[in-house]
CSV table of C-alpha atoms in Angstrom, one decimal:
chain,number,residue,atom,x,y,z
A,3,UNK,CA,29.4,-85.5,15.2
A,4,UNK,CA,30.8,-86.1,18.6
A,5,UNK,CA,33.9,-84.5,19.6
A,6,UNK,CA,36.9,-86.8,20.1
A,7,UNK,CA,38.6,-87.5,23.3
A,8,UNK,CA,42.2,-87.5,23.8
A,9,UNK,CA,44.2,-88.7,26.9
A,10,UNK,CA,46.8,-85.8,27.1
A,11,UNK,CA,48.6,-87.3,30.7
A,12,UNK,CA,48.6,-89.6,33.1
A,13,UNK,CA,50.0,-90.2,36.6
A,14,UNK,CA,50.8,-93.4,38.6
A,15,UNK,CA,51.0,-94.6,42.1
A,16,UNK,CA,51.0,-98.5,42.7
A,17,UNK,CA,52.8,-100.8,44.1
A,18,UNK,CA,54.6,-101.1,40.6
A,19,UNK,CA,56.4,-97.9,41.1
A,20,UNK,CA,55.3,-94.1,41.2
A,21,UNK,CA,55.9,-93.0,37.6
A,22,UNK,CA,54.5,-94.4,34.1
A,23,UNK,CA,57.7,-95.9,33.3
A,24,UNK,CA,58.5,-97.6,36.5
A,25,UNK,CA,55.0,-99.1,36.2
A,26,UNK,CA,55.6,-100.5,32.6
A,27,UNK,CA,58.7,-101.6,33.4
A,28,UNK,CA,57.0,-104.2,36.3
A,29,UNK,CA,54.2,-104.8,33.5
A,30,UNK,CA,56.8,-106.3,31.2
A,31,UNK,CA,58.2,-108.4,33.4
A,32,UNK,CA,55.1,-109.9,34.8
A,33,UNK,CA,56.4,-110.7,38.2
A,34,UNK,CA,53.4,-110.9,40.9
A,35,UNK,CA,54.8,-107.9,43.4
A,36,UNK,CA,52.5,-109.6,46.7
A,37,UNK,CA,54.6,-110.0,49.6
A,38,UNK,CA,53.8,-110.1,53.7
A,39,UNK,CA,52.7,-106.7,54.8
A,40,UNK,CA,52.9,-105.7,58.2
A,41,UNK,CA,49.9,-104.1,58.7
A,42,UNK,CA,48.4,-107.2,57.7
A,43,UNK,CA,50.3,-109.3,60.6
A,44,UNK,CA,48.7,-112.1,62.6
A,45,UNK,CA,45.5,-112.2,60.0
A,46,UNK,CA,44.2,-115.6,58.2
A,47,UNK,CA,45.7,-113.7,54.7
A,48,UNK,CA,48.9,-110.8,56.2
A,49,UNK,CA,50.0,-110.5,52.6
A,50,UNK,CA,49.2,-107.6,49.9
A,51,UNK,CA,50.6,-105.8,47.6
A,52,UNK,CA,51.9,-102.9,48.6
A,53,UNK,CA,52.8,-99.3,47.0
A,54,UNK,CA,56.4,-98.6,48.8
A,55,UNK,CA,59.0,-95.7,48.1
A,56,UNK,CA,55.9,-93.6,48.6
A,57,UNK,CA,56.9,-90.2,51.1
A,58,UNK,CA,53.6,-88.2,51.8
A,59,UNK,CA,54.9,-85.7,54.1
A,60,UNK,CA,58.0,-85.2,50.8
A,61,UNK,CA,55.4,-85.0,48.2
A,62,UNK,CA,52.7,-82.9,49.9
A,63,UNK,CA,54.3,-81.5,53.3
A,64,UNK,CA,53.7,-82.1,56.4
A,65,UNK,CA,50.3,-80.3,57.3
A,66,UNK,CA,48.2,-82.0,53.7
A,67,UNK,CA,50.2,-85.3,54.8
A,68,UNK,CA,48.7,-85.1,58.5
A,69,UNK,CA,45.4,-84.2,57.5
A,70,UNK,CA,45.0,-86.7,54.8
A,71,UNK,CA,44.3,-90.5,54.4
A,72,UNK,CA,46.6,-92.9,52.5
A,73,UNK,CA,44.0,-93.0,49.0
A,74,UNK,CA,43.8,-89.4,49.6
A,75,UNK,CA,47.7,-88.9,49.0
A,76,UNK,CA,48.0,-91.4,46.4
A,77,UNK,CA,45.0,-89.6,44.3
A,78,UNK,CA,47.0,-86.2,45.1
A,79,UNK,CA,50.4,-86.7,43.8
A,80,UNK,CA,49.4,-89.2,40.7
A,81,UNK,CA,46.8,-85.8,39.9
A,82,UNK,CA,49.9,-83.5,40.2
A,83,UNK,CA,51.9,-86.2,37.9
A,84,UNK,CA,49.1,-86.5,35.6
A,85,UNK,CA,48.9,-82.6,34.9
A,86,UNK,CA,52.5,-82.4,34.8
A,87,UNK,CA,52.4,-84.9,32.0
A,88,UNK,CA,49.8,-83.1,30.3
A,89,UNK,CA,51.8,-80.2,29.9
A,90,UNK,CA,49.1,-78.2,31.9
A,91,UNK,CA,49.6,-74.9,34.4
A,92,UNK,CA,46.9,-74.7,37.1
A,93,UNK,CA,48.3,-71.4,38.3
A,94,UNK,CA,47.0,-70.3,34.4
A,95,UNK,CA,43.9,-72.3,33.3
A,96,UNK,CA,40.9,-71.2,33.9
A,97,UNK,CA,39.6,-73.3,37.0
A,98,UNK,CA,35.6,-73.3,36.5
A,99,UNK,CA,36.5,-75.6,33.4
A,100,UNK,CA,38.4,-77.8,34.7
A,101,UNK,CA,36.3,-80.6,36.1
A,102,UNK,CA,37.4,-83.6,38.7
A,103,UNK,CA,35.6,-87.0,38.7
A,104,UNK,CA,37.5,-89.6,40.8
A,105,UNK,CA,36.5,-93.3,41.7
A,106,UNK,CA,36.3,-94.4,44.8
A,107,UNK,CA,35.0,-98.1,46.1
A,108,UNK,CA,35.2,-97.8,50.0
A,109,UNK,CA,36.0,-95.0,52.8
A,110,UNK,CA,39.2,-95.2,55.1
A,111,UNK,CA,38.4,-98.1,57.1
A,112,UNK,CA,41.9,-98.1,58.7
A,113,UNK,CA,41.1,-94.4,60.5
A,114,UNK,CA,37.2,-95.7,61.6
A,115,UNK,CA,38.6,-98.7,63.1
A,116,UNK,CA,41.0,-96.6,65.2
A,117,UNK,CA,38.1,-94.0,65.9
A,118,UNK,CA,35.6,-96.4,66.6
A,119,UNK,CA,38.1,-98.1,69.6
A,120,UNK,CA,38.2,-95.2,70.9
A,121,UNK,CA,34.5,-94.5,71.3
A,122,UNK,CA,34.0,-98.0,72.0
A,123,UNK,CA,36.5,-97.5,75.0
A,124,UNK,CA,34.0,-94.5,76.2
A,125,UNK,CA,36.5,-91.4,75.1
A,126,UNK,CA,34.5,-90.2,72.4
A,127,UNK,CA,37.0,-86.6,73.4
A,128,UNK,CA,39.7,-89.0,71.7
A,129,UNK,CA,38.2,-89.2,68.3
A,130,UNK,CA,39.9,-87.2,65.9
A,131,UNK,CA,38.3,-84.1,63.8
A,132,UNK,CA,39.7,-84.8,61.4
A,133,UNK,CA,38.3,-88.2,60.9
A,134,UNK,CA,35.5,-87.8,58.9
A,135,UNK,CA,37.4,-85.2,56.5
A,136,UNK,CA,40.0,-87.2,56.2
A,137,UNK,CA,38.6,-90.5,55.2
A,138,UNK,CA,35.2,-89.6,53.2
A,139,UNK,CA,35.3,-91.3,49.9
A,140,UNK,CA,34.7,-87.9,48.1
A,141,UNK,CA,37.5,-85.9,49.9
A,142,UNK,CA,40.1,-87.7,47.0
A,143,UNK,CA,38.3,-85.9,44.0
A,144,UNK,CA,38.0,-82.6,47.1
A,145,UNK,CA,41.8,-82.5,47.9
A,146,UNK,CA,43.0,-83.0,44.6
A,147,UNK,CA,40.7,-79.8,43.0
A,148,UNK,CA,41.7,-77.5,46.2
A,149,UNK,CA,45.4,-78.1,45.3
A,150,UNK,CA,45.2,-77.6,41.7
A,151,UNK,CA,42.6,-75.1,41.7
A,152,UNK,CA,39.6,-77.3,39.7
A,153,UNK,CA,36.6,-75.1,39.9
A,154,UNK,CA,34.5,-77.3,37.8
A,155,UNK,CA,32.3,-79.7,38.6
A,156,UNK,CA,33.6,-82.0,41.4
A,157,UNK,CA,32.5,-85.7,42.5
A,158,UNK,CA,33.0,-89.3,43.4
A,159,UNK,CA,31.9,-92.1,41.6
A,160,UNK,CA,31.5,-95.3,43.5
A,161,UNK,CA,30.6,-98.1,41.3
A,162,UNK,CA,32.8,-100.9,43.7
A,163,UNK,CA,35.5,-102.3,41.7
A,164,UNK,CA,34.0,-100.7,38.6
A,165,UNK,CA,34.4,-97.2,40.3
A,166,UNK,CA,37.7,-95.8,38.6
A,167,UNK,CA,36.6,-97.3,34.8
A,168,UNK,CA,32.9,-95.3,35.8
A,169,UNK,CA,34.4,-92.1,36.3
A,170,UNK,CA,36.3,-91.8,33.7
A,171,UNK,CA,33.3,-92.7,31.7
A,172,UNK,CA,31.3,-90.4,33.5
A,173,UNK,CA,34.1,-87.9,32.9
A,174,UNK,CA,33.9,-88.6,29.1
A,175,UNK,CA,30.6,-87.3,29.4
A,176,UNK,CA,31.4,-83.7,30.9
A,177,UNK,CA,33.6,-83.2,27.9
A,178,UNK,CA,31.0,-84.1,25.1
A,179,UNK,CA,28.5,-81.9,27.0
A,180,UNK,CA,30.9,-79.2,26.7
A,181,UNK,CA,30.4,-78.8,31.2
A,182,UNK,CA,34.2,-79.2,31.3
A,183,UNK,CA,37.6,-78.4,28.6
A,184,UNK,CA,39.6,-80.3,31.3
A,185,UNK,CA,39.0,-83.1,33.5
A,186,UNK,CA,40.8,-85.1,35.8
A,187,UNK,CA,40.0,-88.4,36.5
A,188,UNK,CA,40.7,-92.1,37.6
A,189,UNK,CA,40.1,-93.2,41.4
A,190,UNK,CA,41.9,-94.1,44.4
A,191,UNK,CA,42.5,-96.8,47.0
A,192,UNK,CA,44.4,-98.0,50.1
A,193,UNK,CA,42.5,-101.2,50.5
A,194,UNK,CA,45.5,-102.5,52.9
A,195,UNK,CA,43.5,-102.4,56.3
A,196,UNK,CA,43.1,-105.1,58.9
A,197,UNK,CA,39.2,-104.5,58.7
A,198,UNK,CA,39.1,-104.8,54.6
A,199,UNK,CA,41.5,-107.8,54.7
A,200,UNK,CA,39.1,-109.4,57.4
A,201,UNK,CA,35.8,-108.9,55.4
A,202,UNK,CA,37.2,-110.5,52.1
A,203,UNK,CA,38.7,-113.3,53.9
A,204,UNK,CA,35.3,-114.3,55.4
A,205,UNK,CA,33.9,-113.9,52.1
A,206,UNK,CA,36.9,-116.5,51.1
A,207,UNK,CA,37.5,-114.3,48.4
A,208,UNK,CA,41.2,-113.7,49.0
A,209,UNK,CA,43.8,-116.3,48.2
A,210,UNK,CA,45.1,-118.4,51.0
A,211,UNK,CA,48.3,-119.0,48.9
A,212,UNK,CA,50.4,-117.9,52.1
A,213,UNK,CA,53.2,-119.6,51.9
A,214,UNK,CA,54.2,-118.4,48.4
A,215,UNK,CA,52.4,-114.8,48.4
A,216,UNK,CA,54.4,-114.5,45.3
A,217,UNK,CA,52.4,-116.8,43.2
A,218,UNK,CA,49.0,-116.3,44.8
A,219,UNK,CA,47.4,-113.6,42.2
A,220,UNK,CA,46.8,-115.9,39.3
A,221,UNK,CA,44.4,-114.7,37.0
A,222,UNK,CA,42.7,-117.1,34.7
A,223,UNK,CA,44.7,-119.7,35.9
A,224,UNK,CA,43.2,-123.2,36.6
A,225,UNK,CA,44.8,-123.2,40.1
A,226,UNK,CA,44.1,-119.6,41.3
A,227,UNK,CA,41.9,-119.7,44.5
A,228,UNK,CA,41.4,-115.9,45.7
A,229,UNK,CA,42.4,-112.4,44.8
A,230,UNK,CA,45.5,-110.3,46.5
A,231,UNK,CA,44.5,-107.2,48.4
A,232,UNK,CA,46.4,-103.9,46.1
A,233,UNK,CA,46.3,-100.4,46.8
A,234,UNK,CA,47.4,-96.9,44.7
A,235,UNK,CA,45.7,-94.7,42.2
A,236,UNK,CA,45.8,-93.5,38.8
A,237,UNK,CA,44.7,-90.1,37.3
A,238,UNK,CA,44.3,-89.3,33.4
A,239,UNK,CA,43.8,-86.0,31.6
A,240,UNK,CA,40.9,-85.5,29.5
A,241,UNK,CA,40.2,-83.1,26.7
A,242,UNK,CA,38.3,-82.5,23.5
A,243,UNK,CA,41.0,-83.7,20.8
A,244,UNK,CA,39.9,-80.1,19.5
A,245,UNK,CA,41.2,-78.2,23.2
A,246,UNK,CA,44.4,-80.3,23.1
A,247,UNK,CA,45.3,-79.6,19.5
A,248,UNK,CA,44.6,-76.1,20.3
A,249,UNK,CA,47.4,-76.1,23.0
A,250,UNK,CA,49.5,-78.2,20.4
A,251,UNK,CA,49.4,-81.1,23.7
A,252,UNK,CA,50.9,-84.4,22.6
A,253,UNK,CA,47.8,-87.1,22.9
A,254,UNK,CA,48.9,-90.3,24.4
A,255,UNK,CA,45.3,-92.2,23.1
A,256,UNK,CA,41.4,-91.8,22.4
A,257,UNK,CA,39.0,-92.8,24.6
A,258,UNK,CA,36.8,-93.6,21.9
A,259,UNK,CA,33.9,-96.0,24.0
A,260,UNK,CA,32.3,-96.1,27.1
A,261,UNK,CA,30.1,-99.2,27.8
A,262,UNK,CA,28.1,-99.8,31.4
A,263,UNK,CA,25.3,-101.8,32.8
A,264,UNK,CA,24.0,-103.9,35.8
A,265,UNK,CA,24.3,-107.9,36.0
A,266,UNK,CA,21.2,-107.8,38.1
A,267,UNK,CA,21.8,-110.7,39.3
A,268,UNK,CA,23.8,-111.1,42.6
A,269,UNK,CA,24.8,-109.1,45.4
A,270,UNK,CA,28.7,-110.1,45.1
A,271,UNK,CA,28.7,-112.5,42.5
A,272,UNK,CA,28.9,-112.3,38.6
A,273,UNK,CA,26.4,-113.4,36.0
A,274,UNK,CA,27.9,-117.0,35.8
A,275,UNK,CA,27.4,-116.5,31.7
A,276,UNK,CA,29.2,-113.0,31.6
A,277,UNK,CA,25.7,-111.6,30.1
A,278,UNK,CA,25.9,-108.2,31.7
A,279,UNK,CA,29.6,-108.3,31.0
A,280,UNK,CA,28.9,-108.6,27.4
A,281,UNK,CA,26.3,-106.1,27.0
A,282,UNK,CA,29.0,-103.5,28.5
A,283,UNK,CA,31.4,-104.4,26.2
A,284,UNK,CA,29.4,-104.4,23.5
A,285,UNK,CA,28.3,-101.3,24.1
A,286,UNK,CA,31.6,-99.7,24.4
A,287,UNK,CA,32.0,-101.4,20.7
A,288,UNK,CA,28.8,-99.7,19.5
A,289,UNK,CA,29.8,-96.2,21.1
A,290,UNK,CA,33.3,-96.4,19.3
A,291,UNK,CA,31.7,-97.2,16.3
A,292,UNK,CA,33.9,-100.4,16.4
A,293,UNK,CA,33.6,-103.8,15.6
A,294,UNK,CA,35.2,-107.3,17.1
A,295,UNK,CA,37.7,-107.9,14.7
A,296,UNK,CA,39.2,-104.2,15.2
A,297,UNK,CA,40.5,-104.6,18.9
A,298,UNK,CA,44.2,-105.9,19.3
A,299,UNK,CA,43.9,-106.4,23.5
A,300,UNK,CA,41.8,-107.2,26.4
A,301,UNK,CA,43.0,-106.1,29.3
A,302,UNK,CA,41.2,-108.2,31.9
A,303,UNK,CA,39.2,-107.3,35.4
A,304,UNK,CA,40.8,-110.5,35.7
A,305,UNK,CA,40.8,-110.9,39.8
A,306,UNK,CA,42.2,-114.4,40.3
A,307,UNK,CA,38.9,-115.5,42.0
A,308,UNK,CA,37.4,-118.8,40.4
A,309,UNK,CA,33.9,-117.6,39.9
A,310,UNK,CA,35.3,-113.7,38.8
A,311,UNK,CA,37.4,-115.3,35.7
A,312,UNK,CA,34.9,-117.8,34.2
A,313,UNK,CA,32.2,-115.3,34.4
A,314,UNK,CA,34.8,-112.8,32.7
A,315,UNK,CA,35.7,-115.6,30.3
A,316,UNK,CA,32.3,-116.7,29.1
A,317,UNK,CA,31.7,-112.7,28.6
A,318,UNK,CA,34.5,-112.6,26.1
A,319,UNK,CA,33.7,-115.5,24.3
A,320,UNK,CA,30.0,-114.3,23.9
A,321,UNK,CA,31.0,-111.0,22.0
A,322,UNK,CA,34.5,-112.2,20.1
A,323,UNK,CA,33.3,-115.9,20.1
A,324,UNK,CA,36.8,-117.9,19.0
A,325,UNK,CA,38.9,-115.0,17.9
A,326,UNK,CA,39.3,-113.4,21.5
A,327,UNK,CA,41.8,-110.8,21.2
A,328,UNK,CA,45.1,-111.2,23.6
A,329,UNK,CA,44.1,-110.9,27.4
A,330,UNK,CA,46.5,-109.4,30.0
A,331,UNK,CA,45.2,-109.0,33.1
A,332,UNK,CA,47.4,-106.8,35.5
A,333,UNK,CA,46.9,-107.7,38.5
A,334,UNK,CA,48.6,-110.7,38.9
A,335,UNK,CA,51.9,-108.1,38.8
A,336,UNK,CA,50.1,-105.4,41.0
A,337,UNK,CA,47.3,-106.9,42.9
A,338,UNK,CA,43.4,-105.8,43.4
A,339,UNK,CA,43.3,-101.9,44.0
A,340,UNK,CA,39.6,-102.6,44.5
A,341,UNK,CA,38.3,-98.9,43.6
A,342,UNK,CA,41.3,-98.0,41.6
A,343,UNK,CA,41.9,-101.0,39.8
A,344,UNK,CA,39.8,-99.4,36.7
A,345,UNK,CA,41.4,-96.2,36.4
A,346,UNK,CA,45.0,-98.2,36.8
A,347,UNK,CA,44.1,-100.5,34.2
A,348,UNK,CA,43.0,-97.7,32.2
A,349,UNK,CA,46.2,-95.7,32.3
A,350,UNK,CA,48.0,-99.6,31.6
A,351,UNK,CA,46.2,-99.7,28.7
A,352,UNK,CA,46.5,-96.3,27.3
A,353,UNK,CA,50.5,-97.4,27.6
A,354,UNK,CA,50.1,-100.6,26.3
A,355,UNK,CA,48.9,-98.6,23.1
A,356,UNK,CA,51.6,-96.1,23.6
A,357,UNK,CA,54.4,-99.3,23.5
A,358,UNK,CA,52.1,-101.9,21.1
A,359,UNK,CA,52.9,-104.7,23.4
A,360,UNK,CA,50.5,-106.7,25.7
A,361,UNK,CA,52.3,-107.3,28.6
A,362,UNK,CA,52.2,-110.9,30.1
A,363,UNK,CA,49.7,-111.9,32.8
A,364,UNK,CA,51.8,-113.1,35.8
A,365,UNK,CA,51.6,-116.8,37.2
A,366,UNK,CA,50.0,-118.0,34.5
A,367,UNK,CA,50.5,-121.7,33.4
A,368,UNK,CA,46.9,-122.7,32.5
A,369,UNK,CA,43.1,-122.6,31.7
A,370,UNK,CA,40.2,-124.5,33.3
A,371,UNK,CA,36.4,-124.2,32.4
A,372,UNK,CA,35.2,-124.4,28.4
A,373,UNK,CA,35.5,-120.7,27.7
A,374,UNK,CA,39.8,-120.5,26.8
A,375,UNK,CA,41.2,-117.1,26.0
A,376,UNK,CA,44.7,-116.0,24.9
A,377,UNK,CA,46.2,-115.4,27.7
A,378,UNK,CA,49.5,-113.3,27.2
A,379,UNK,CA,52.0,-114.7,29.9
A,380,UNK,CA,56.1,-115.0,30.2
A,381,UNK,CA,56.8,-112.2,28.2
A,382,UNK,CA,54.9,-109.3,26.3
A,383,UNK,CA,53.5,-110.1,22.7
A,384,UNK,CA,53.7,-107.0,19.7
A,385,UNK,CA,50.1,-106.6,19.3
A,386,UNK,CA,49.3,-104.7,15.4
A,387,UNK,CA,45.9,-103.1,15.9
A,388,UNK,CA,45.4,-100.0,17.4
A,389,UNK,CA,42.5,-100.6,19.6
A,390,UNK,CA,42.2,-102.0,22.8
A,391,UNK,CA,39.2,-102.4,25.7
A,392,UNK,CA,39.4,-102.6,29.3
A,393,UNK,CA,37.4,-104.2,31.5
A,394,UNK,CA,36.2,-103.2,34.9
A,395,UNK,CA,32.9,-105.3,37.3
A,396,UNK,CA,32.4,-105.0,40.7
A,397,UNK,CA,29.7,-106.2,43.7
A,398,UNK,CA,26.8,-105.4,43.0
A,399,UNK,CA,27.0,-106.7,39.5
A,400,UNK,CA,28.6,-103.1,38.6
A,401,UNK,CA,30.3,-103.4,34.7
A,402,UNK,CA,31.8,-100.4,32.9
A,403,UNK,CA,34.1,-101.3,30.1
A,404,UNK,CA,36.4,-97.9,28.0
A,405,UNK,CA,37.6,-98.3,24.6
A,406,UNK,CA,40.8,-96.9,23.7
A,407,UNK,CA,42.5,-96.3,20.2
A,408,UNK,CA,45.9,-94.9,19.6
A,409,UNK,CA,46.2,-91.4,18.7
């Protein structure tokens, strides 16, 4: 037998709020957070969503604030959150067991593009250090195990938009291996920078909606036209059910399937039939030992980007053909956190278990296409079964979908 998997605590940081509750609390209203970002001025598309109320130099001090990039932070303090929640001491757990695996889709473009104008100006003496340290995808998973003293096995995975759902499946596996008692894991992203923005809006894969940033993330609805660039991070606790019973740790949820696989098809565009989609979440079904009829809720990659949702669609229906389970797709409230969005949804869906409510998808009105779900919007729906998948697909044709249970 393979030894359960229990979620045992989890820590926030989007632009929904910096704690669990906060971030359900935006869920169930189903508001779309997107609003003009400063960073973002003078651009085609100078709106994001955003994480505010954030203080790096209160929640880390001043020298790991300095010496740290924006996804860096954010993957820092939801860590220290998560562990908190856990009920777990660093200072007294035996570090060379306790393992970090941390998804991460890009690097810090925001401290290149300042580097690279200064080189570009000749003054190479005015580029920074501490810029490669600082902005390296793998310094999240780095920073968080040197501040809480993770001795175990250590790494990135980067897996696009995919990348935060494919560690914590990849962490899954350290457990069952018996490499790791403990492991942290989710991913991180600050996807807010000039350079990012510009790149997606030549692809024309951001929404235009500018005049009404509010209702520009749309998922699966017929008018949506682009995604909204998000940011933040989210980091679960892992154990064997067995280790966490041991230390009498409350379990917030299972992880009871991992599915993952390869479209194969397209650089940055999805099977148009959702067949690589389907094969993940099928497998996740088949690794739970689970069948259709047994999950209560979707929640959705769900990017707001025509081709993204129909492929996504047409996925579904191919596994649950006409009995879909509720969708909710998050981040019409919170936005694309590119890397992070998996590990976010995750943790959303690990408290949509928790609560046994789907929370509504925001700016939701209507359907196109011939694949039609059941899309929770206006206000959250009780759901009665205790199972529940999320979905997660990047360029690339990346797909890695978890299957969660309630304790």
């Amino acid at each position: 037998m393979r030894p359960e998997i229990a979620v045992t605590g989890l820590g926030l940081v989007t632009p929904a709020g910096n704690t669990a509750e906060e971030n359900w609390a935006a869920l169930c209203r189903g508001r779309s957070l997107a609003a003009r970002d400063p960073e973002l001025d003078g651009l085609p598309v100078d709106f994001s969503c955003q994480v505010t109320g954030f203080d790096a130099v209160g929640e880390l001090g001043r020298s790991q604030a300095r010496r740290t990039d924006r996804f860096v932070q954010f993957a820092m303090v939801a860590a220290r959150r998560a562990v908190g929640n856990a009920g777990l001491d660093p200072s007294t757990w035996r570090g060379e067991r306790v393992g970090v695996v941390l998804g991460v889709g890009s690097n810090s473009l925001s401290t290149y593009v300042t580097e690279f104008c200064h080189l570009g100006a000749g003054q190479p003496e005015r580029v920074s250090p501490l810029a490669l340290p600082r902005s390296v995808p793998n310094m999240a998973a780095g920073e968080v195990a040197i501040d809480l003293d993770a001795r175990g096995p250590n790494f990135t995975t980067a897996s696009a938009c995919a990348s935060g759902a494919t560690a914590i499946g990849v962490a899954r596996d350290l457990l069952r291996s018996g490499t790791c008692d403990i492991v942290l894991t989710g991913g991180s992203e600050s996807a807010r920078s000039r350079m990012t923005a510009t790149c997606f809006t030549r692809m024309r894969a951001l929404s235009r909606r500018g005049a009404e940033p509010h209702l520009a993330s749309r998922p699966f609805d017929a008018a949506r036209d682009g995604f909204v660039l998000g940011e933040g991070a989210a980091v679960l606790v892992l154990e064997r059910l067995s280790h966490a019973r041991a230390r009498q740790a409350p379990v917030m949820a299972l992880l009871r399937g991992y599915g993952a696989g390869s479209d194969a098809h397209h650089p940055v565009a999805p099977h148009p039939d959702g067949e690589g989609a389907a094969r993940s979440i099928g497998a996740a079904l088949q690794d739970a030992g689970c069948a259709p009829r047994d999950i209560g809720l979707v929640n959705a990659h769900g990017t707001s980007t025509p081709l993204n949702d129909a492929a996504e669609a047409a996925a579904l229906t191919r596994v649950f053909g006409l009995d879909v389970p509720p969708v909710t797709a998050s981040k019409g409230v919170i936005g694309h956190a590119l890397g992070a969005a998996g590990a976010i949804q995750a943790a959303y869906t690990v408290l949509a278990l928790r609560h046994q409510m789907v929370p509504p998808t925001a700016n939701f009105q209507g359907q196109d296409g011939e694949h039609k779900l059941d899309v929770v919007a206006g206000a959250p729906r009780p759901t009665v079964k205790d199972a529940a998948i999320s979905c997660s697909f990047g360029f690339g044709g990346q797909n890695a979908v978890l299957l969660f249970t309630g304790p």
